[in-house]
Amino acid sequence: MILVIGGTKGGSGKTLLATNLTVLRAVTGQDVLLIDADEQGSAMDFTRQRQRRMEGEAGYTAIQTREVDVAVQVRRMAPKYGDIIIDVGGRDTASQRAALAVADRLLIPFPPTSVDLWTTDTVVTLLKEAGAFNPGLRAYAMINKAFPRGADNAEAAALLQEYADSWTYVATPVGNRKAFSNAFGGGYAVTEYQPRDAKALAEIRALYQYIFDTKAV
Amino acid sequence: MPIARKPQDDPALQGTLPEDPAFQQYLSKGGSAAKTQPEAPKDVRFTLHIPGPLCQELDRVREARPLKISRHQWVLEAILEKMQRESGQGM
């Protein structure tokens, strides 16, 4: 599967999801390629941190590329890897567009805040344009950085479900949990991090199970 | 080692993508990646050994302040003050 973690707004937690899903996929024995198409390069930083900690073996392959070369590399690497996960930057970039032209699936995380949800229309436009070159692209929207309480999560979910023509709403929200950022800083997936955060584990495993249609190890 | 020319885009690889102007137009509607900025020098870490009595004195001075600051912050301030005195430049 070629999976893009995308959207048009920064700070939605794309890199955390991309790196966690990459590690969860890799520990099942799949050969996974993580493509960092975000100019910030945080997914590569995560990988370097992980390699440093694991004596050079992150458990997956990571490369950094951008713009049209994202599509070129995906086409080239697709036969060699079981899965390719692409982290794109937090805005409408040529890199993201190139990724969408060759991907199977797009996962769009939306934090449940107005300013994030206001980007839905720009994502819909982007999807329509990408669909002209990649009719097979399937999009999924989810709530990321969910609040621990309050009505915002449910209201955001209701809004995302209004776009059923554009994407499938995935009812596996991921909370705004410190465990994710703490784990990331050490080059860990949240499933590998101590002390364990049972809620974070359950959330990322549920998302993984939905996206890859199989249980996380 | 002979000098190699800068590699060109591989036309075989490019050929796997749509070449029509519509695809190029679709791509160009996305913003370009930001140009690389020159990297700022990275923070430097090193171990500082301070004689016990001097450190005690440092803590006494530090704790006499109405607003407490860390040893690290205090030492940074001291460095900046010394630099200002010696070079006439502040940061």
Short mmCIF file of C-alpha atoms in Angstrom, two decimals:
data_model
loop_
_atom_site.label_atom_id
_atom_site.label_comp_id
_atom_site.label_asym_id
_atom_site.label_seq_id
_atom_site.Cartn_x
_atom_site.Cartn_y
_atom_site.Cartn_z
CA MET A 1 0.00 0.00 0.00
CA ILE A 2 1.15 3.52 -0.77
CA LEU A 3 -0.19 5.70 2.03
CA VAL A 4 0.12 9.48 2.23
CA ILE A 5 -0.42 11.25 5.54
CA GLY A 6 -1.49 14.64 4.28
CA GLY A 7 -3.69 17.68 4.43
CA THR A 8 -3.24 21.38 3.93
CA LYS A 9 -2.69 22.54 7.50
CA GLY A 10 0.46 22.32 9.56
CA GLY A 11 0.52 21.06 13.11
CA SER A 12 -2.09 18.37 12.60
CA GLY A 13 0.23 15.59 13.75
CA LYS A 14 0.98 14.07 10.36
CA THR A 15 4.57 13.17 11.18
CA LEU A 16 3.67 11.51 14.48
CA LEU A 17 1.09 9.37 12.71
CA ALA A 18 3.39 8.59 9.77
CA THR A 19 6.27 7.47 11.99
CA ASN A 20 4.06 5.46 14.34
CA LEU A 21 2.26 3.69 11.50
CA THR A 22 5.62 3.02 9.84
CA VAL A 23 7.05 1.35 12.94
CA LEU A 24 3.85 -0.61 13.63
CA ARG A 25 3.88 -1.84 10.06
CA ALA A 26 7.58 -2.67 10.09
CA VAL A 27 7.39 -4.77 13.26
CA THR A 28 4.95 -7.09 11.49
CA GLY A 29 7.83 -8.00 9.19
CA GLN A 30 6.68 -5.87 6.26
CA ASP A 31 9.35 -4.14 4.24
CA VAL A 32 8.38 -0.49 4.74
CA LEU A 33 9.72 2.64 3.07
CA LEU A 34 9.09 5.93 4.86
CA ILE A 35 9.34 8.91 2.53
CA ASP A 36 9.82 12.27 4.20
CA ALA A 37 8.46 14.78 1.69
CA ASP A 38 8.19 17.53 4.29
CA GLU A 39 10.90 20.14 4.03
CA GLN A 40 11.12 20.24 7.83
CA GLY A 41 12.49 16.71 7.71
CA SER A 42 11.11 15.67 11.08
CA ALA A 43 10.41 12.10 9.99
CA MET A 44 14.06 11.79 8.98
CA ASP A 45 15.13 13.26 12.31
CA PHE A 46 12.98 10.64 14.03
CA THR A 47 14.60 7.93 11.92
CA ARG A 48 18.12 9.17 12.69
CA GLN A 49 17.31 9.24 16.38
CA ARG A 50 15.96 5.73 16.09
CA GLN A 51 18.97 4.48 14.16
CA ARG A 52 21.30 6.00 16.75
CA ARG A 53 19.45 4.20 19.50
CA MET A 54 19.17 0.90 17.63
CA GLU A 55 22.73 0.75 16.34
CA GLY A 56 21.86 1.71 12.80
CA GLU A 57 18.79 -0.46 12.32
CA ALA A 58 15.54 1.49 12.43
CA GLY A 59 13.55 -1.48 11.14
CA TYR A 60 12.52 0.28 7.96
CA THR A 61 14.08 2.36 5.19
CA ALA A 62 13.66 6.13 5.10
CA ILE A 63 14.45 8.63 2.38
CA GLN A 64 13.87 12.33 2.00
CA THR A 65 12.76 13.82 -1.27
CA ARG A 66 10.46 16.53 -2.55
CA GLU A 67 8.31 17.87 -5.33
CA VAL A 68 7.93 15.77 -8.48
CA ASP A 69 10.72 13.43 -7.35
CA VAL A 70 8.33 12.09 -4.68
CA ALA A 71 6.25 10.52 -7.45
CA VAL A 72 9.34 9.35 -9.32
CA GLN A 73 10.75 7.63 -6.23
CA VAL A 74 7.43 6.04 -5.30
CA ARG A 75 7.04 4.58 -8.79
CA ARG A 76 10.59 3.29 -8.62
CA MET A 77 10.43 1.87 -5.11
CA ALA A 78 6.89 0.46 -5.10
CA PRO A 79 7.89 -2.96 -6.46
CA LYS A 80 10.63 -3.29 -3.84
CA TYR A 81 8.62 -2.50 -0.72
CA GLY A 82 5.51 -3.98 0.82
CA ASP A 83 4.33 -0.57 1.91
CA ILE A 84 5.34 3.04 1.34
CA ILE A 85 4.29 5.68 3.84
CA ILE A 86 4.73 9.31 2.80
CA ASP A 87 4.79 12.21 5.23
CA VAL A 88 4.11 15.50 3.47
CA GLY A 89 4.39 19.04 4.74
CA GLY A 90 1.61 20.99 6.32
CA ARG A 91 0.36 22.85 3.29
CA ASP A 92 -0.59 22.38 -0.34
CA THR A 93 2.79 21.65 -1.88
CA ALA A 94 4.01 20.20 -5.13
CA SER A 95 5.44 17.36 -2.99
CA GLN A 96 2.02 16.46 -1.65
CA ARG A 97 0.44 16.73 -5.08
CA ALA A 98 3.10 14.46 -6.55
CA ALA A 99 2.51 11.95 -3.74
CA LEU A 100 -1.24 11.99 -4.30
CA ALA A 101 -0.75 11.32 -8.00
CA VAL A 102 0.76 7.91 -7.21
CA ALA A 103 -0.72 6.88 -3.83
CA ASP A 104 -3.38 4.32 -2.98
CA ARG A 105 -4.64 6.06 0.13
CA LEU A 106 -4.55 9.45 1.79
CA LEU A 107 -5.05 9.77 5.52
CA ILE A 108 -5.95 13.31 6.60
CA PRO A 109 -5.68 14.05 10.31
CA PHE A 110 -7.77 16.97 11.54
CA PRO A 111 -7.34 18.34 15.06
CA PRO A 112 -10.82 19.18 16.41
CA THR A 113 -10.43 22.94 16.25
CA SER A 114 -12.13 25.47 14.01
CA VAL A 115 -8.94 26.69 12.39
CA ASP A 116 -8.02 23.13 11.39
CA LEU A 117 -11.49 22.21 10.21
CA TRP A 118 -11.69 25.33 8.08
CA THR A 119 -9.18 23.64 5.77
CA THR A 120 -11.66 20.93 4.76
CA ASP A 121 -12.67 22.75 1.59
CA THR A 122 -9.09 23.19 0.41
CA VAL A 123 -8.46 19.48 0.99
CA VAL A 124 -11.59 18.61 -0.99
CA THR A 125 -10.36 20.76 -3.89
CA LEU A 126 -6.94 19.14 -3.73
CA LEU A 127 -8.52 15.68 -3.75
CA LYS A 128 -10.62 16.52 -6.80
CA GLU A 129 -7.57 17.75 -8.66
CA ALA A 130 -5.49 14.74 -7.65
CA GLY A 131 -8.35 12.42 -8.63
CA ALA A 132 -8.02 13.57 -12.23
CA PHE A 133 -4.59 11.91 -12.35
CA ASN A 134 -5.18 9.16 -9.83
CA PRO A 135 -8.80 8.02 -9.89
CA GLY A 136 -8.00 5.11 -7.56
CA LEU A 137 -6.94 7.36 -4.68
CA ARG A 138 -9.05 6.75 -1.58
CA ALA A 139 -9.10 9.35 1.17
CA TYR A 140 -9.74 8.91 4.88
CA ALA A 141 -10.28 11.67 7.43
CA MET A 142 -9.78 11.27 11.15
CA ILE A 143 -9.57 13.32 14.30
CA ASN A 144 -6.06 13.68 15.63
CA LYS A 145 -4.97 15.48 18.78
CA ALA A 146 -8.44 14.85 20.17
CA PHE A 147 -9.30 16.65 23.39
CA PRO A 148 -9.67 14.55 26.54
CA ARG A 149 -13.16 15.93 27.18
CA GLY A 150 -15.76 18.31 25.84
CA ALA A 151 -18.01 18.36 22.82
CA ASP A 152 -15.37 19.48 20.27
CA ASN A 153 -14.42 15.95 19.20
CA ALA A 154 -18.01 14.96 18.46
CA GLU A 155 -18.71 18.23 16.65
CA ALA A 156 -15.58 17.80 14.52
CA ALA A 157 -16.56 14.20 13.74
CA ALA A 158 -20.01 15.35 12.63
CA LEU A 159 -18.48 17.97 10.37
CA LEU A 160 -15.99 15.53 8.81
CA GLN A 161 -18.84 13.09 8.11
CA GLU A 162 -20.53 15.73 5.99
CA TYR A 163 -17.85 15.15 3.34
CA ALA A 164 -18.78 11.56 2.58
CA ASP A 165 -18.36 12.26 -1.16
CA SER A 166 -14.73 13.15 -0.64
CA TRP A 167 -13.47 10.84 2.10
CA THR A 168 -14.37 8.10 4.50
CA TYR A 169 -14.50 9.27 8.09
CA VAL A 170 -12.43 6.96 10.27
CA ALA A 171 -13.88 6.74 13.78
CA THR A 172 -10.56 5.95 15.44
CA PRO A 173 -9.50 9.29 16.93
CA VAL A 174 -6.04 9.73 18.37
CA GLY A 175 -5.70 11.88 21.47
CA ASN A 176 -3.36 14.77 22.07
CA ARG A 177 -1.19 12.70 24.40
CA LYS A 178 2.22 13.55 25.71
CA ALA A 179 3.30 9.94 25.24
CA PHE A 180 3.34 10.48 21.47
CA SER A 181 5.67 13.47 21.58
CA ASN A 182 7.85 11.95 24.30
CA ALA A 183 8.19 8.73 22.32
CA PHE A 184 8.90 10.64 19.11
CA GLY A 185 11.78 12.55 20.69
CA GLY A 186 13.50 9.30 21.58
CA GLY A 187 12.91 7.72 18.18
CA TYR A 188 10.26 5.38 19.55
CA ALA A 189 6.79 4.53 18.37
CA VAL A 190 4.34 5.02 21.20
CA THR A 191 3.96 1.23 21.33
CA GLU A 192 7.63 0.91 22.25
CA TYR A 193 7.79 3.71 24.78
CA GLN A 194 8.00 3.39 28.55
CA PRO A 195 6.07 4.26 30.63
CA ARG A 196 3.28 2.83 28.55
CA ASP A 197 0.26 4.95 27.85
CA ALA A 198 -2.51 2.39 27.44
CA LYS A 199 -4.88 4.86 25.81
CA ALA A 200 -2.29 6.01 23.27
CA LEU A 201 -1.48 2.38 22.46
CA ALA A 202 -5.12 1.48 21.97
CA GLU A 203 -5.72 4.50 19.75
CA ILE A 204 -2.77 4.01 17.42
CA ARG A 205 -3.45 0.28 17.17
CA ALA A 206 -7.08 0.92 16.27
CA LEU A 207 -6.02 3.36 13.56
CA TYR A 208 -3.41 0.93 12.26
CA GLN A 209 -5.98 -1.87 12.20
CA TYR A 210 -8.35 0.28 10.18
CA ILE A 211 -5.80 1.52 7.66
CA PHE A 212 -4.02 -1.78 7.07
CA ASP A 213 -7.07 -3.91 7.71
CA THR A 214 -5.14 -6.07 10.14
CA LYS A 215 -4.31 -6.06 13.83
CA ALA A 216 -1.16 -4.39 15.10
CA VAL A 217 1.43 -6.70 16.63
CA MET B 1 38.50 9.79 -9.41
CA PRO B 2 37.34 11.46 -12.62
CA ILE B 3 35.07 14.44 -12.36
CA ALA B 4 31.49 13.48 -12.98
CA ARG B 5 28.94 15.78 -14.45
CA LYS B 6 25.87 16.65 -12.47
CA PRO B 7 23.34 13.86 -13.04
CA GLN B 8 20.37 14.74 -15.19
CA ASP B 9 16.81 13.64 -14.51
CA ASP B 10 16.33 10.08 -15.64
CA PRO B 11 13.94 10.29 -18.58
CA ALA B 12 12.95 6.66 -18.09
CA LEU B 13 11.75 7.44 -14.57
CA GLN B 14 10.13 10.70 -15.56
CA GLY B 15 8.36 8.85 -18.31
CA THR B 16 6.32 6.90 -15.77
CA LEU B 17 4.54 10.12 -14.84
CA PRO B 18 1.97 11.93 -16.91
CA GLU B 19 3.82 14.34 -19.17
CA ASP B 20 0.88 16.36 -20.26
CA PRO B 21 0.71 20.05 -19.39
CA ALA B 22 -2.33 19.40 -17.21
CA PHE B 23 -0.22 17.31 -14.82
CA GLN B 24 2.47 19.97 -14.67
CA GLN B 25 -0.21 22.57 -14.02
CA TYR B 26 -1.68 20.38 -11.25
CA LEU B 27 1.75 20.08 -9.61
CA SER B 28 2.56 23.75 -9.92
CA LYS B 29 -0.59 24.75 -8.04
CA GLY B 30 1.08 23.35 -4.95
CA GLY B 31 3.62 25.60 -3.31
CA SER B 32 7.28 24.94 -3.74
CA ALA B 33 9.40 23.70 -0.93
CA ALA B 34 11.00 26.54 0.97
CA LYS B 35 14.50 27.39 -0.11
CA THR B 36 17.13 26.05 2.21
CA GLN B 37 18.27 28.63 4.71
CA PRO B 38 21.88 28.61 5.90
CA GLU B 39 21.96 26.61 9.10
CA ALA B 40 22.46 28.49 12.33
CA PRO B 41 25.33 27.15 14.41
CA LYS B 42 24.10 24.38 16.67
CA ASP B 43 24.05 24.66 20.43
CA VAL B 44 27.20 23.36 22.05
CA ARG B 45 27.11 21.19 25.15
CA PHE B 46 30.02 20.63 27.45
CA THR B 47 30.61 19.69 31.05
CA LEU B 48 31.55 22.54 33.35
CA HIS B 49 33.50 21.80 36.51
CA ILE B 50 33.12 24.49 39.19
CA PRO B 51 35.04 24.36 42.47
CA GLY B 52 32.64 23.60 45.32
CA PRO B 53 33.12 26.86 47.23
CA LEU B 54 32.66 28.92 44.06
CA CYS B 55 29.49 27.05 43.23
CA GLN B 56 28.18 27.65 46.75
CA GLU B 57 28.85 31.35 46.30
CA LEU B 58 27.15 31.25 42.88
CA ASP B 59 24.07 29.65 44.44
CA ARG B 60 24.02 32.21 47.23
CA VAL B 61 24.05 35.09 44.74
CA ARG B 62 21.53 33.38 42.53
CA GLU B 63 19.11 32.67 45.35
CA ALA B 64 19.31 36.22 46.61
CA ARG B 65 17.43 37.32 43.53
CA PRO B 66 13.71 37.99 43.90
CA LEU B 67 13.07 35.86 40.81
CA LYS B 68 14.92 32.55 40.94
CA ILE B 69 16.86 31.44 37.87
CA SER B 70 18.69 28.21 37.16
CA ARG B 71 22.46 27.86 37.42
CA HIS B 72 22.49 27.36 33.67
CA GLN B 73 20.68 30.63 33.07
CA TRP B 74 22.90 32.45 35.55
CA VAL B 75 26.07 31.21 33.84
CA LEU B 76 24.68 32.19 30.42
CA GLU B 77 24.00 35.69 31.73
CA ALA B 78 27.53 35.86 33.10
CA ILE B 79 28.97 34.83 29.73
CA LEU B 80 26.94 37.46 27.91
CA GLU B 81 27.97 40.17 30.38
CA LYS B 82 31.62 39.26 29.99
CA MET B 83 31.32 39.27 26.23
CA GLN B 84 29.73 42.71 26.31
CA ARG B 85 32.52 44.00 28.53
CA GLU B 86 35.31 42.54 26.43
CA SER B 87 34.04 43.14 22.93
CA GLY B 88 31.56 45.90 23.43
CA GLN B 89 29.03 43.69 21.71
CA GLY B 90 25.93 42.23 23.20
CA MET B 91 23.80 39.45 21.84
#
